[in-house]
Coordinates of C-alpha atoms in Angstrom, one line a residue:
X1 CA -18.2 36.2 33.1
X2 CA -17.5 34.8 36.2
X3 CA -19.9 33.2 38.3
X4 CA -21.1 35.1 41.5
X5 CA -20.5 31.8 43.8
X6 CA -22.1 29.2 45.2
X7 CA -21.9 27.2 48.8
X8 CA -20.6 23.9 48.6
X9 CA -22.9 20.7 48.3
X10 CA -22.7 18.9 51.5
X11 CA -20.9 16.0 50.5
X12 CA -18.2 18.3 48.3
X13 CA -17.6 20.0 51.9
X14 CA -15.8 17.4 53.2
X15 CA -13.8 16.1 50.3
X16 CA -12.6 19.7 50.2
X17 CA -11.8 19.7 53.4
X18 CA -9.7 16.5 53.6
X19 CA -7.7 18.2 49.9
X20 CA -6.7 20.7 52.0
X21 CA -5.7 18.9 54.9
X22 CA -3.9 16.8 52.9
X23 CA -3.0 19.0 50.0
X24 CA -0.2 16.2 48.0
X25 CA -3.5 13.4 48.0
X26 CA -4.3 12.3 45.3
X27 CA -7.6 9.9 47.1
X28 CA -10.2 11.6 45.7
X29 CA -8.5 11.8 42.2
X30 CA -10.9 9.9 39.1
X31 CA -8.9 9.1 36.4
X32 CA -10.0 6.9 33.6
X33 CA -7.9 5.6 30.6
X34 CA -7.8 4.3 27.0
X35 CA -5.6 3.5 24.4
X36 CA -7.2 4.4 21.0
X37 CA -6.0 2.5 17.7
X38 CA -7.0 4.5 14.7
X39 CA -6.8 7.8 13.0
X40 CA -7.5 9.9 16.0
X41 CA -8.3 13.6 14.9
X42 CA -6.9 15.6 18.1
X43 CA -8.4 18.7 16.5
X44 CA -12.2 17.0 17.1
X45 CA -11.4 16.0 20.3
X46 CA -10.3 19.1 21.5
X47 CA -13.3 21.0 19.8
X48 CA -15.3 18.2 21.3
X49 CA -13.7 18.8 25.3
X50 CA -14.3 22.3 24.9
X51 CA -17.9 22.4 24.3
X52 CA -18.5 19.0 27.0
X53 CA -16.7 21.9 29.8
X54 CA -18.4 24.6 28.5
X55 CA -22.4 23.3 28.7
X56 CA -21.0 21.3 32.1
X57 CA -20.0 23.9 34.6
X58 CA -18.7 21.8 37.3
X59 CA -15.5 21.2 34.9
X60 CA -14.8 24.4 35.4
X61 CA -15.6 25.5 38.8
X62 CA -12.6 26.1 41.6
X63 CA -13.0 26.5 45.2
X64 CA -11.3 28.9 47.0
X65 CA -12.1 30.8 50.4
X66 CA -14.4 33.6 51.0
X67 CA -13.2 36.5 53.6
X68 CA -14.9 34.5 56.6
X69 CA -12.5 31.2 55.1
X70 CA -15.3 29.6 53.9
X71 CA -15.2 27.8 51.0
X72 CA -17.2 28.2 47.7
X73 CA -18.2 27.2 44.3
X74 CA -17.1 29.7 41.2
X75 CA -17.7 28.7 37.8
X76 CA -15.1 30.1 35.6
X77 CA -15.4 31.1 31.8
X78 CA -14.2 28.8 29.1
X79 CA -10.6 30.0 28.2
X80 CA -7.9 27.3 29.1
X81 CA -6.9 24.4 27.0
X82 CA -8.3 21.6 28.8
X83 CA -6.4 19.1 26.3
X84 CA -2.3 18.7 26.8
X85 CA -1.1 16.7 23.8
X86 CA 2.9 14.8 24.1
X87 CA 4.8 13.0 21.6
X88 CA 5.8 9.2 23.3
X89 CA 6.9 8.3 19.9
X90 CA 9.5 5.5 19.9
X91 CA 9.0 5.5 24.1
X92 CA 8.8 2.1 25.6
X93 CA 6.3 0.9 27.6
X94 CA 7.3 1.9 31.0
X95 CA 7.9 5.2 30.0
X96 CA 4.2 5.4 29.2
X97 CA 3.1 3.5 32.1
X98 CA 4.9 6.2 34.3
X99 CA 3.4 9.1 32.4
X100 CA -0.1 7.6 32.6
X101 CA 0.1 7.3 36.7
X102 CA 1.6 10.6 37.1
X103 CA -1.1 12.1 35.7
X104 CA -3.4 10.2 37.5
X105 CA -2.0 10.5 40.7
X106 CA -1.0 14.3 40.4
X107 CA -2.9 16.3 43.2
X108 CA -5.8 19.2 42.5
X109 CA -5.3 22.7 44.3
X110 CA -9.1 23.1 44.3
X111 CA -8.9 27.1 45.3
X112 CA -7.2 27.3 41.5
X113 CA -6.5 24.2 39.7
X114 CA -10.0 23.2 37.1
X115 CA -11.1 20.1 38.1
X116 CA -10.6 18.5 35.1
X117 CA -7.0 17.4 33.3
X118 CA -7.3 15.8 30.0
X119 CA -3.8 14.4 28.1
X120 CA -3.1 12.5 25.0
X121 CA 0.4 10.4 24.6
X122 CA 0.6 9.9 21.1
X123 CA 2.8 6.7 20.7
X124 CA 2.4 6.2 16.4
X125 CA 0.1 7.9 14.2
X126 CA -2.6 5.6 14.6
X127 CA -2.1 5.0 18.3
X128 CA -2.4 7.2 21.4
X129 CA -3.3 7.0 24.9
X130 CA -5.8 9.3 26.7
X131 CA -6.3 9.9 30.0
X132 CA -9.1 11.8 31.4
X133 CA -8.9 12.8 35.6
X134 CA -11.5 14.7 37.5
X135 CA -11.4 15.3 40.9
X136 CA -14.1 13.4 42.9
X137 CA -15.4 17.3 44.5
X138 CA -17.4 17.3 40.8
X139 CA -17.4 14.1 39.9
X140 CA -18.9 10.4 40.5
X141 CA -19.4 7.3 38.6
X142 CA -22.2 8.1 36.8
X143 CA -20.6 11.6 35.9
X144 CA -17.5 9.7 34.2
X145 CA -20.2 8.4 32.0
X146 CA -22.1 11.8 31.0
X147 CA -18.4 12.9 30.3
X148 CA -17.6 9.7 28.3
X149 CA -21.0 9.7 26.7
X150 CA -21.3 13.5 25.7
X151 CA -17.7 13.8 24.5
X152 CA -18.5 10.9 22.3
X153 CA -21.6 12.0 20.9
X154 CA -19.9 15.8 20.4
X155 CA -16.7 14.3 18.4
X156 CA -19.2 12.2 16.6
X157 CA -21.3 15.3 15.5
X158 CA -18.1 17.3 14.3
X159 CA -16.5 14.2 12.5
X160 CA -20.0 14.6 10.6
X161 CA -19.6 18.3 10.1
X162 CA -22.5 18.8 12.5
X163 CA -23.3 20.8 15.5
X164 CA -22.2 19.5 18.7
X165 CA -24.5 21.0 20.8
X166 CA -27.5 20.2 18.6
X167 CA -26.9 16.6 19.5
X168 CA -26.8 16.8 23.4
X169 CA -29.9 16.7 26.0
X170 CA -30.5 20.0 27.6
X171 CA -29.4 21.1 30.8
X172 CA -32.2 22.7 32.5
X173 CA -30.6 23.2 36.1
X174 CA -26.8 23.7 37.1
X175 CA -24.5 21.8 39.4
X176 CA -25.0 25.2 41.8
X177 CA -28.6 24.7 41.6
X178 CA -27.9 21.3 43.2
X179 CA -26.2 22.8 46.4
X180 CA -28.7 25.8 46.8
X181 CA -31.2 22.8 46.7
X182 CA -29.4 20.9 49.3
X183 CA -29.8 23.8 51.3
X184 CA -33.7 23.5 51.6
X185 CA -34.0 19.5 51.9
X186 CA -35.3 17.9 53.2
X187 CA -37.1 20.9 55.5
X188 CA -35.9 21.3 58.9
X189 CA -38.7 19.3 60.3
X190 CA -38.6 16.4 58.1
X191 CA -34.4 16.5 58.6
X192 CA -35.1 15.8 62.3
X193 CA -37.0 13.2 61.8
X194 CA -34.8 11.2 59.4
X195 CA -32.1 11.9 61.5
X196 CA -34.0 10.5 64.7
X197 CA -34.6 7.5 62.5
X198 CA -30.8 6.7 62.4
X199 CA -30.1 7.8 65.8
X200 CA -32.2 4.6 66.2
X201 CA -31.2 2.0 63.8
X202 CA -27.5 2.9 64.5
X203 CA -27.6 2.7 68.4
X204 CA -24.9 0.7 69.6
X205 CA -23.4 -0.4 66.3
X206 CA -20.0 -1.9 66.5
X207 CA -17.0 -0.2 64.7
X208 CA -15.9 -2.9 62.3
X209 CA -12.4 -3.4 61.9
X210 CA -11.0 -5.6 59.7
X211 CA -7.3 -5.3 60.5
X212 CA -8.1 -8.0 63.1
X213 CA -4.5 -7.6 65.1
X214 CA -2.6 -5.8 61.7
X215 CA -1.0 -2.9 63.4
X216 CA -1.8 0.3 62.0
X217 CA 0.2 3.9 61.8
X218 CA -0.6 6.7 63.9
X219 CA -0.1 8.4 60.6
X220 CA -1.4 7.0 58.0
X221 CA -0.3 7.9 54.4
X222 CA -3.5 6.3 52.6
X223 CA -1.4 4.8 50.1
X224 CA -3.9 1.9 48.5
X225 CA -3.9 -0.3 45.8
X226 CA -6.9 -2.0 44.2
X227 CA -7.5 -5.7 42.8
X228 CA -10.0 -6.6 40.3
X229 CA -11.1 -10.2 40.1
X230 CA -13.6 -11.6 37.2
X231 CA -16.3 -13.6 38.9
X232 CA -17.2 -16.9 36.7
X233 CA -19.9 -16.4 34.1
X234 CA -22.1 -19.5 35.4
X235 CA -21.5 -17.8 39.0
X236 CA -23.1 -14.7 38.1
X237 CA -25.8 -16.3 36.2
X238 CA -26.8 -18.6 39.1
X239 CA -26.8 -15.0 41.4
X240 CA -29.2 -13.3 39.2
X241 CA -31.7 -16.8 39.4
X242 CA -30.7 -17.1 42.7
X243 CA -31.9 -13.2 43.7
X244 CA -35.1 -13.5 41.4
X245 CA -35.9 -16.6 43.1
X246 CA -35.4 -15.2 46.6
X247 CA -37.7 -12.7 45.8
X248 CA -35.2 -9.6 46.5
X249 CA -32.5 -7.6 43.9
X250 CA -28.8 -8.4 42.8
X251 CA -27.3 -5.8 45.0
X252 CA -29.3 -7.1 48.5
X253 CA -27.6 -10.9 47.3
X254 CA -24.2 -9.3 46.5
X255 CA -24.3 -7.1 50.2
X256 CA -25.7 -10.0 52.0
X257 CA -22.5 -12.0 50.9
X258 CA -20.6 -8.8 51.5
X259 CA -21.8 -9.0 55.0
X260 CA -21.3 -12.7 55.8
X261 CA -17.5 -12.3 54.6
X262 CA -16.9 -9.4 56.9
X263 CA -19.1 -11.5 59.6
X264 CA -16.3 -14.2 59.2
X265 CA -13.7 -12.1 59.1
X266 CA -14.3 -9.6 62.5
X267 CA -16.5 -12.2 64.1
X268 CA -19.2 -9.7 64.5
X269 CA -22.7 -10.8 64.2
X270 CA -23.7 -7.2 63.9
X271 CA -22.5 -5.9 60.9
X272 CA -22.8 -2.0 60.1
X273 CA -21.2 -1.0 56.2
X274 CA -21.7 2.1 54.2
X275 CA -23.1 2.0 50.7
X276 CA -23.5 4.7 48.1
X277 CA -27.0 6.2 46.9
X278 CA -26.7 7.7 43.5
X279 CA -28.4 10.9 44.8
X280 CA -30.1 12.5 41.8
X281 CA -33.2 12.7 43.5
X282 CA -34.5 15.0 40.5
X283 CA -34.8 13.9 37.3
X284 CA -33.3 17.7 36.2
X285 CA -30.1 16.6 38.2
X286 CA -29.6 13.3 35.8
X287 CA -27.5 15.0 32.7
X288 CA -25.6 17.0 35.1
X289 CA -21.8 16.4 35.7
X290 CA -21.2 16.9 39.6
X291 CA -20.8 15.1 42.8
X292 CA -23.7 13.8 43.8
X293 CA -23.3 10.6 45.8
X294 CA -24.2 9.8 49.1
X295 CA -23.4 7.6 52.0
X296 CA -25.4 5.9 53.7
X297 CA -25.3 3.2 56.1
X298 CA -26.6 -0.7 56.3
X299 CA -26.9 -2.6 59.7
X300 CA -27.7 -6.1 59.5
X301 CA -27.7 -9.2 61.7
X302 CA -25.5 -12.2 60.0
X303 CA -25.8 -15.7 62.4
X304 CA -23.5 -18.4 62.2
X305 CA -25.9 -20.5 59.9
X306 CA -27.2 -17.6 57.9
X307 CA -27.9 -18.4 54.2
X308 CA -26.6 -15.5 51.7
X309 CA -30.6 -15.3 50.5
X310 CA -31.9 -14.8 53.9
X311 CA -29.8 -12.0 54.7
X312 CA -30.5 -10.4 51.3
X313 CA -34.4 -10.4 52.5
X314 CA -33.5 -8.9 55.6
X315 CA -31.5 -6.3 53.5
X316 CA -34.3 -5.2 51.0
X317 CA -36.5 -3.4 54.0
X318 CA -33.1 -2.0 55.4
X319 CA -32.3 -0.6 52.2
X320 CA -35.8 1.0 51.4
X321 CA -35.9 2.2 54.8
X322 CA -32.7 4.3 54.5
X323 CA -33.5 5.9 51.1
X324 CA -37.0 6.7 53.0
X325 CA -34.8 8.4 55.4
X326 CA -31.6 9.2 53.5
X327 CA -30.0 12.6 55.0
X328 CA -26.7 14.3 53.8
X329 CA -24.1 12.0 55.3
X330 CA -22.0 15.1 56.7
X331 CA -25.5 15.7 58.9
X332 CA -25.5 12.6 60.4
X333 CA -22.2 12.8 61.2
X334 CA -22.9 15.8 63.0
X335 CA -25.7 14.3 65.1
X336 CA -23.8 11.2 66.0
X337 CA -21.0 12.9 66.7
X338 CA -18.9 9.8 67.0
X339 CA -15.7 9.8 68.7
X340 CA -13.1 10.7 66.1
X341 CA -9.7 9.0 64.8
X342 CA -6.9 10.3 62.9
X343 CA -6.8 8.6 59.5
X344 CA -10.4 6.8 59.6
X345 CA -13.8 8.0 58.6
X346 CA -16.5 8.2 60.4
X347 CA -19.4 6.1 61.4
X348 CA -17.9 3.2 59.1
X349 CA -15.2 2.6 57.9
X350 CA -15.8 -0.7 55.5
X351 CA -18.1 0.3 52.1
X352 CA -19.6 -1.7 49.0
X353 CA -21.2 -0.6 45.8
X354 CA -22.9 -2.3 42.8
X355 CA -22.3 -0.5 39.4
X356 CA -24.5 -1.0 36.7
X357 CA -26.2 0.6 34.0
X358 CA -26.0 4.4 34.4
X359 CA -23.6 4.6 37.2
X360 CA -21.1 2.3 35.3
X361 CA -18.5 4.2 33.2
X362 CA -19.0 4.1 29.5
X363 CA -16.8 4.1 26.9
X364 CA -15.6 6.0 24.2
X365 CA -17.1 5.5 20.9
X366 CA -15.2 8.0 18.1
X367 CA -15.2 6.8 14.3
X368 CA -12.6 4.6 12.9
X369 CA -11.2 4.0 16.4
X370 CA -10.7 1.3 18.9
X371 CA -10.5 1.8 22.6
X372 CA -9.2 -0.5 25.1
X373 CA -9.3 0.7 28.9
X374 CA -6.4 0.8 30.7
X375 CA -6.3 -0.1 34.3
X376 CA -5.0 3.3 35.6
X377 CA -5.6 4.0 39.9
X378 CA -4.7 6.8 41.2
X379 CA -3.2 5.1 44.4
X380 CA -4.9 6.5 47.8
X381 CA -7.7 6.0 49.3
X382 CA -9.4 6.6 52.9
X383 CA -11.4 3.8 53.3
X384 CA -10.1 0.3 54.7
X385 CA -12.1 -1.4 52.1
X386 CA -14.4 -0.1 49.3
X387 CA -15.8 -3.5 47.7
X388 CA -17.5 -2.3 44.4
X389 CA -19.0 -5.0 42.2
X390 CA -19.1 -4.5 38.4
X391 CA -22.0 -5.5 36.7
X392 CA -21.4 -4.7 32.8
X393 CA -21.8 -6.0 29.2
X394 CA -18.4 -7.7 29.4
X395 CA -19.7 -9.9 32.6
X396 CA -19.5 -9.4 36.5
X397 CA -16.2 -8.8 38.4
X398 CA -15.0 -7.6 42.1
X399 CA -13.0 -4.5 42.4
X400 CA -11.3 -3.9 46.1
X401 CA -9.7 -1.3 47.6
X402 CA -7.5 -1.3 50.0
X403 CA -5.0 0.5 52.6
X404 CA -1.5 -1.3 51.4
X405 CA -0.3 0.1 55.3
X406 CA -2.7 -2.2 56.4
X407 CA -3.5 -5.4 53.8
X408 CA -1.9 -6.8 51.0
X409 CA -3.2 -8.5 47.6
X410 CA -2.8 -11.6 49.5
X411 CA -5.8 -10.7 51.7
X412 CA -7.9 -8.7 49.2
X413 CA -7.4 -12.0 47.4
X414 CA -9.2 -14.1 49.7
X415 CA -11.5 -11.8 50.5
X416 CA -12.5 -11.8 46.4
X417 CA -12.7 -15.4 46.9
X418 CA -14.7 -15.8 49.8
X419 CA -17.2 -13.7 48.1
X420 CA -17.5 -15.4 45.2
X421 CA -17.6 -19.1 46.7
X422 CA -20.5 -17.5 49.2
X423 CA -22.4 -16.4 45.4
X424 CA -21.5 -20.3 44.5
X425 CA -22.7 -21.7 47.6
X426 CA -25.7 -23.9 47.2
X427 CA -28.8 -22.7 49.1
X428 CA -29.2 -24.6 52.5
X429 CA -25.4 -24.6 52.9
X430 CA -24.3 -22.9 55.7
X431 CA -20.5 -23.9 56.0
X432 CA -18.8 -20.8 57.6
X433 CA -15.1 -20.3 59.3
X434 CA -14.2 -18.0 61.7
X435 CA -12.9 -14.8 61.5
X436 CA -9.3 -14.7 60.0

């Protein structure tokens, strides 16, 4: 049966929007891979995909238009192969490489395509590659772990001879629940409120711009690349003692350096960036796959002789205050109404992110085989810097992204290194350059 449809969640509104201004982007793509070394049984994980995208509707939910052109959710039955399978026997590696990044960077047709693509690359009969790619309309970081996680735990059951579904939580709501819900919070009232709230704490915020002189295109093709950096082991130790000792979390030290690097870098002692609320406000949202996310924005004062603990403190009440007051990111846009420019987002253009524990990807754990991720990007983006720092069992790293139109790995470089020497900096040491 088909589903009767659904409205959009707010935040899925505009990513479907900018997919069909822009219907060969690839920006919102999500595309995670692994090579696996062992005895693989495609069979399982095909079995295994099928039940993961037919309990999690989103995976199988397109947009298209309704007569008025407005677009809307329908949840389709369970009767495609969600699994392509190709024989790269004998191919080298740049052959694989190639097919890998196609797939990733392959655009979605959200009024038909599913949002999901799944492929294997068998290269030997105990090796393959597989590549998993959602599109973000249904997707966010902690959803590529409920998809990692659940198909695990399904292959796992049927490897076993069990029932897959007997081993996964229940799903008590839907993803379409989700957007009805959205619909009726916060209540018109309290909206007003919280949006009065940031009509207030954003007044007069300067538009941050990091290209400081780089000329930029009228038309912007959002080509990006992205450069992960490992930060030193005793480095991130020291953060952790340094944030429990400052009385405040890890994320408030890690944007507090943020902010002091893009303080030296535009010269602004006002610094405004976005950062991402998880957004599963209700605990029957937290085994769902779907996009959930949401912006929201952090303002903060950084002096010349600030110290990367002080501005945490000063962050922790910020922080509070905007999930106090958090509001669908496409509402406040709509009661700013900031002036508008091709190719740049709204409000702010500069975001950072600290992923950890459930909103950090997973892995796959299948019997008798050994994953290794791949670094696969699906190469566009429409930010001028997403700074996302990586907090998992393997240790702490820095991932940036970046317009290429605009910066280079040369300057993403330095800006990885700032950070880290501002996370190394000794307390009481406020040595600072200017903006560069």
């Amino acid at each position: 049966m088909i589903d009767d449809g659904a409205p959009l969640a707010f935040g899925q509104e505009a990513l479907w929007l900018h997919q069909q201004l822009r219907p060969s982007s690839s920006a919102y793509n999500v595309p995670v891979a692994y090579r696996l070394t062992g005895p693989l049984r495609i069979d399982l994980l095909r079995t295994a995909l099928e039940v993961i995208v037919g309990r999690q509707d989103a995976l199988r939910t397109v947009f298209p238009e309704d007569e008025s052109e407005e677009p809307f959710q329908q949840v389709l039955p369970v009767d495609e192969l969600f699994l392509s399978h190709h024989d790269f026997t004998g191919a080298d590696a740049q052959e694989v490489r190639k097919a890998v990044d196609d797939l990733a960077r392959k655009p979605f047709d959200l009024l038909v395509d599913r949002p999901l693509r799944v492929a294997v690359f068998r290269l030997g009969d105990d090796d393959h590659v597989v590549v998993f790619v959602m599109h973000h309309i249904v997707s966010d970081g902690w959803s590529l772990r409920i998809l990692l996680d659940e198909l695990s735990m399904a292959y796992q059951a049927l490897w076993r001879g069990a029932d897959p579904l007997a081993v996964l939580p229940t799903l008590p709501v839907r993803y379409t629940d989700y957007a009805w819900w959205q619909r009726e919070w916060p209540p018109p009232a309290e909206l007003d409120a919280r949006l009065a709230y940031w009509e207030s704490a954003l007044a007069g915020a300067p538009v941050l711009d990091l290209a400081n002189g780089r000329p930029r295109s009228p038309r912007p093709s959002f080509a990006a690349d992205r450069l992960i950096v490992p930060v030193p082991a005793a480095v991130a130790d020291d953060a952790r003692l340094r944030a429990a000792a400052a009385g405040t979390s890890l994320f408030a030290l890690f944007a507090a350096a943020f902010a002091m690097v893009l303080r030296r870098r535009t010269g602004e002692s006002d610094v405004a960036f976005g950062t991402m609320l998880v957004g599963r406000v209700e605990p029957e949202f937290e085994p769902l796959i779907g996009y959930f996310v949401n912006l929201v924005v952090l303002r903060c004062a950084v002096s010349d002789d600030a110290e990367v603990e002080a501005v945490a403190r000063s962050l922790g009440p910020t922080m509070l205050a905007a999930i106090d007051h958090e509001v669908p990111f496409s509402s406040l846009v709509k009661r700013l109404a900031p002036r508008r420019t091709s190719g740049r987002n709204p409000i702010v253009q500069i975001a950072m992110q600290l992923r950890t524990g459930g909103s950090a990807p997973a892995t796959l754990d299948l019997p008798g085989v050994s994953p290794v991720e791949l670094d696969v990007y699906q190469g566009e983006h429409t930010f001028d810097l997403i700074c996302t720092f990586l907090d998992t069992t393997t240790g702490l790293a820095i991932s940036l992204e970046y317009p290429t139109e605009v910066f280079d790995h040369c300057w993403a470089s330095e800006f990885a290194d700032d950070l880290i020497e501002l996370l190394n900096r000794p307390e009481g040491d406020t040595t600072d350059g200017g903006p560069r």
